[in-house]
GROMACS .gro file of C-alpha atoms in nm:
model
  204
    1MET     CA    1   0.225   0.502  -2.187
    2ALA     CA    2   0.561   0.351  -2.281
    3GLY     CA    3   0.709   0.453  -2.613
    4SER     CA    4   0.734   0.773  -2.811
    5ARG     CA    5   0.461   1.015  -2.917
    6ARG     CA    6   0.467   1.245  -3.216
    7LYS     CA    7   0.199   1.508  -3.266
    8SER     CA    8   0.022   1.500  -3.600
    9PRO     CA    9  -0.115   1.835  -3.725
   10GLY     CA   10  -0.285   1.671  -4.023
   11ILE     CA   11  -0.348   1.316  -4.132
   12THR     CA   12  -0.493   1.145  -4.437
   13PRO     CA   13  -0.584   0.779  -4.492
   14ASP     CA   14  -0.272   0.732  -4.707
   15ILE     CA   15  -0.052   0.880  -4.435
   16LEU     CA   16  -0.223   0.654  -4.183
   17LEU     CA   17  -0.143   0.343  -4.387
   18ARG     CA   18   0.216   0.458  -4.430
   19ALA     CA   19   0.241   0.504  -4.054
   20TYR     CA   20   0.121   0.149  -3.989
   21SER     CA   21   0.378   0.018  -4.235
   22ILE     CA   22   0.663   0.166  -4.027
   23GLY     CA   23   0.530   0.081  -3.681
   24LEU     CA   24   0.325   0.386  -3.580
   25PHE     CA   25  -0.043   0.412  -3.493
   26PRO     CA   26  -0.263   0.708  -3.393
   27MET     CA   27  -0.442   0.783  -3.069
   28ALA     CA   28  -0.621   1.077  -2.909
   29GLU     CA   29  -0.615   1.180  -2.545
   30SER     CA   30  -0.994   1.152  -2.529
   31ALA     CA   31  -1.303   1.133  -2.748
   32ASP     CA   32  -1.349   1.511  -2.709
   33ASP     CA   33  -0.990   1.602  -2.798
   34PRO     CA   34  -0.959   1.666  -3.174
   35GLU     CA   35  -0.581   1.630  -3.172
   36ILE     CA   36  -0.414   1.303  -3.275
   37PHE     CA   37  -0.066   1.184  -3.190
   38TRP     CA   38   0.145   0.896  -3.319
   39VAL     CA   39   0.244   0.618  -3.082
   40GLU     CA   40   0.543   0.386  -3.114
   41PRO     CA   41   0.563   0.161  -2.804
   42GLU     CA   42   0.895   0.033  -2.677
   43LEU     CA   43   0.718  -0.300  -2.622
   44ARG     CA   44   0.465  -0.397  -2.888
   45GLY     CA   45   0.177  -0.634  -2.827
   46VAL     CA   46   0.170  -0.926  -3.071
   47LEU     CA   47  -0.059  -1.227  -3.077
   48PRO     CA   48   0.135  -1.505  -3.254
   49LEU     CA   49  -0.104  -1.673  -3.496
   50ASP     CA   50   0.065  -2.010  -3.455
   51HIS     CA   51   0.048  -1.994  -3.074
   52PHE     CA   52  -0.306  -1.868  -3.028
   53HIS     CA   53  -0.458  -2.025  -2.716
   54VAL     CA   54  -0.828  -2.086  -2.659
   55SER     CA   55  -0.938  -2.218  -2.322
   56LYS     CA   56  -1.147  -2.534  -2.308
   57SER     CA   57  -1.447  -2.344  -2.176
   58LEU     CA   58  -1.429  -2.082  -2.451
   59ALA     CA   59  -1.379  -2.349  -2.718
   60LYS     CA   60  -1.694  -2.519  -2.590
   61THR     CA   61  -1.882  -2.189  -2.610
   62VAL     CA   62  -1.758  -2.126  -2.965
   63ARG     CA   63  -1.880  -2.470  -3.072
   64ARG     CA   64  -2.228  -2.388  -2.939
   65ARG     CA   65  -2.243  -2.092  -3.182
   66PRO     CA   66  -2.436  -1.857  -2.951
   67PHE     CA   67  -2.402  -1.569  -3.200
   68GLU     CA   68  -2.406  -1.520  -3.573
   69ILE     CA   69  -2.061  -1.402  -3.684
   70ARG     CA   70  -2.041  -1.149  -3.963
   71PHE     CA   71  -1.745  -0.977  -4.126
   72ASP     CA   72  -1.745  -0.616  -4.249
   73HIS     CA   73  -2.123  -0.589  -4.214
   74ALA     CA   74  -2.161  -0.287  -3.985
   75PHE     CA   75  -1.835  -0.097  -3.956
   76ASP     CA   76  -1.983   0.231  -3.832
   77GLN     CA   77  -2.178   0.052  -3.559
   78VAL     CA   78  -1.873  -0.140  -3.441
   79ILE     CA   79  -1.641   0.160  -3.413
   80ALA     CA   80  -1.918   0.360  -3.244
   81ALA     CA   81  -1.963   0.083  -2.988
   82CYS     CA   82  -1.588   0.066  -2.929
   83ALA     CA   83  -1.591   0.442  -2.863
   84GLU     CA   84  -1.871   0.426  -2.606
   85GLU     CA   85  -1.795   0.498  -2.243
   86THR     CA   86  -1.879   0.207  -2.016
   87ALA     CA   87  -1.842   0.124  -1.648
   88GLY     CA   88  -1.522  -0.065  -1.725
   89ARG     CA   89  -1.401   0.196  -1.975
   90PRO     CA   90  -1.489   0.546  -1.853
   91SER     CA   91  -1.291   0.717  -2.132
   92THR     CA   92  -1.187   0.636  -2.487
   93TRP     CA   93  -0.912   0.741  -2.726
   94ILE     CA   94  -1.141   0.707  -3.030
   95ASN     CA   95  -1.233   1.062  -3.131
   96ARG     CA   96  -1.435   1.191  -3.426
   97THR     CA   97  -1.127   1.229  -3.647
   98ILE     CA   98  -1.022   0.869  -3.590
   99ARG     CA   99  -1.373   0.744  -3.662
  100SER     CA  100  -1.379   0.935  -3.990
  101LEU     CA  101  -1.034   0.817  -4.097
  102TYR     CA  102  -1.105   0.451  -4.028
  103ALA     CA  103  -1.441   0.471  -4.205
  104THR     CA  104  -1.246   0.584  -4.512
  105LEU     CA  105  -1.001   0.297  -4.466
  106PHE     CA  106  -1.301   0.065  -4.456
  107ASP     CA  107  -1.420   0.206  -4.789
  108MET     CA  108  -1.068   0.148  -4.924
  109GLY     CA  109  -1.069  -0.216  -4.813
  110HIS     CA  110  -0.808  -0.171  -4.539
  111ALA     CA  111  -1.027  -0.159  -4.225
  112HIS     CA  112  -1.236  -0.457  -4.120
  113THR     CA  113  -1.473  -0.580  -3.855
  114VAL     CA  114  -1.566  -0.909  -3.695
  115GLU     CA  115  -1.914  -0.889  -3.545
  116ALA     CA  116  -2.128  -1.100  -3.311
  117TRP     CA  117  -2.502  -1.073  -3.371
  118ASP     CA  118  -2.798  -1.201  -3.173
  119GLY     CA  119  -3.077  -1.171  -3.424
  120ASP     CA  120  -3.083  -0.806  -3.529
  121GLU     CA  121  -2.877  -0.693  -3.229
  122LEU     CA  122  -2.504  -0.628  -3.248
  123VAL     CA  123  -2.372  -0.768  -2.920
  124GLY     CA  124  -1.995  -0.767  -2.970
  125GLY     CA  125  -1.722  -0.699  -3.218
  126LEU     CA  126  -1.378  -0.574  -3.303
  127TYR     CA  127  -1.214  -0.372  -3.578
  128GLY     CA  128  -0.867  -0.332  -3.718
  129VAL     CA  129  -0.654  -0.255  -4.020
  130SER     CA  130  -0.510  -0.494  -4.276
  131LEU     CA  131  -0.198  -0.408  -4.472
  132ALA     CA  132   0.012  -0.655  -4.671
  133SER     CA  133   0.010  -0.969  -4.450
  134ALA     CA  134  -0.036  -0.783  -4.120
  135PHE     CA  135  -0.353  -0.714  -3.926
  136PHE     CA  136  -0.347  -0.436  -3.668
  137GLY     CA  137  -0.615  -0.485  -3.403
  138GLU     CA  138  -0.758  -0.156  -3.282
  139SER     CA  139  -1.041  -0.208  -3.035
  140MET     CA  140  -1.318  -0.445  -2.931
  141PHE     CA  141  -1.640  -0.433  -2.733
  142SER     CA  142  -1.880  -0.679  -2.577
  143ARG     CA  143  -2.242  -0.648  -2.467
  144ARG     CA  144  -2.285  -1.020  -2.399
  145THR     CA  145  -2.066  -1.270  -2.219
  146ASP     CA  146  -1.778  -1.388  -2.438
  147ALA     CA  147  -1.901  -1.198  -2.747
  148SER     CA  148  -1.573  -1.015  -2.814
  149LYS     CA  149  -1.370  -1.325  -2.727
  150ILE     CA  150  -1.561  -1.526  -2.984
  151CYS     CA  151  -1.498  -1.252  -3.240
  152LEU     CA  152  -1.126  -1.273  -3.167
  153VAL     CA  153  -1.132  -1.650  -3.222
  154HIS     CA  154  -1.299  -1.598  -3.559
  155LEU     CA  155  -1.052  -1.323  -3.647
  156VAL     CA  156  -0.757  -1.553  -3.589
  157GLU     CA  157  -0.920  -1.831  -3.790
  158ARG     CA  158  -0.977  -1.586  -4.074
  159LEU     CA  159  -0.620  -1.455  -4.066
  160ARG     CA  160  -0.475  -1.804  -4.068
  161GLU     CA  161  -0.700  -1.906  -4.355
  162LYS     CA  162  -0.599  -1.604  -4.562
  163GLY     CA  163  -0.227  -1.640  -4.498
  164PHE     CA  164  -0.162  -1.343  -4.269
  165THR     CA  165   0.165  -1.351  -4.077
  166LEU     CA  166   0.130  -1.080  -3.810
  167LEU     CA  167  -0.147  -0.993  -3.566
  168ASP     CA  168  -0.054  -0.670  -3.389
  169THR     CA  169  -0.245  -0.586  -3.069
  170GLN     CA  170  -0.051  -0.262  -3.000
  171PHE     CA  171  -0.026  -0.337  -2.628
  172THR     CA  172  -0.079  -0.649  -2.420
  173THR     CA  173  -0.337  -0.683  -2.145
  174GLU     CA  174  -0.397  -0.965  -1.900
  175HIS     CA  175  -0.702  -1.050  -2.108
  176LEU     CA  176  -0.500  -1.079  -2.430
  177LYS     CA  177  -0.222  -1.271  -2.258
  178THR     CA  178  -0.468  -1.551  -2.185
  179PHE     CA  179  -0.486  -1.597  -2.564
  180GLY     CA  180  -0.107  -1.602  -2.598
  181ALA     CA  181  -0.027  -1.235  -2.658
  182ILE     CA  182   0.333  -1.137  -2.593
  183ASP     CA  183   0.537  -0.816  -2.557
  184VAL     CA  184   0.790  -0.775  -2.837
  185PRO     CA  185   1.078  -0.522  -2.813
  186LYS     CA  186   1.055  -0.244  -3.071
  187ALA     CA  187   1.359  -0.364  -3.267
  188ASP     CA  188   1.226  -0.720  -3.293
  189TYR     CA  189   0.882  -0.593  -3.387
  190ALA     CA  190   1.036  -0.388  -3.668
  191LEU     CA  191   1.173  -0.710  -3.820
  192LEU     CA  192   0.835  -0.885  -3.795
  193LEU     CA  193   0.663  -0.585  -3.949
  194ALA     CA  194   0.916  -0.550  -4.231
  195ALA     CA  195   0.871  -0.916  -4.323
  196ALA     CA  196   0.491  -0.873  -4.329
  197MET     CA  197   0.517  -0.560  -4.543
  198GLU     CA  198   0.712  -0.753  -4.809
  199SER     CA  199   0.397  -0.953  -4.883
  200PRO     CA  200   0.137  -0.840  -5.138
  201HIS     CA  201  -0.176  -0.700  -4.977
  202LEU     CA  202  -0.386  -0.999  -4.871
  203LYS     CA  203  -0.762  -1.005  -4.906
  204PHE     CA  204  -0.932  -1.017  -4.566
   0.00000   0.00000   0.00000
């Protein structure tokens, strides 16, 4: 993993928010490892809100509204689903400590979810952290075709509507690059982050 790591012997929700404000985020080696370390990538994943790209096929799917989209309805279920081991994701960095911390951030109004529902079944979603005018995407999951992609589309629409200026994806993947995600050098990311932190905390 590119970038620096700093071990964290103890962490509180307030420390976590402070870390986000200066470009750090926490991870664990595995779901069973109680230890958390701070990560500060040399290249930071950013999804520019004004250059978000949706393919024609996905746009058509979104217009069909195959799922009901809810916000902040089932945080615990979403983070639990993101932490599940799957065939495509045999391990996860979301441990019990992280789940507890982000549940507290949710109670504080700083962690949020976008959820795809098929009736009473949660079939996809994502969660992240909002601070000032920045949103830090943490993880997503999908149990139906395009469910997490549709959640991402609704997230971007929501962030644009509310006036957010930065959507941080931590790292880029080929999947995220299809939406327009880019790698930003640490120094340039620091400028983007500092500008976002100058804003009052926006309501998600």
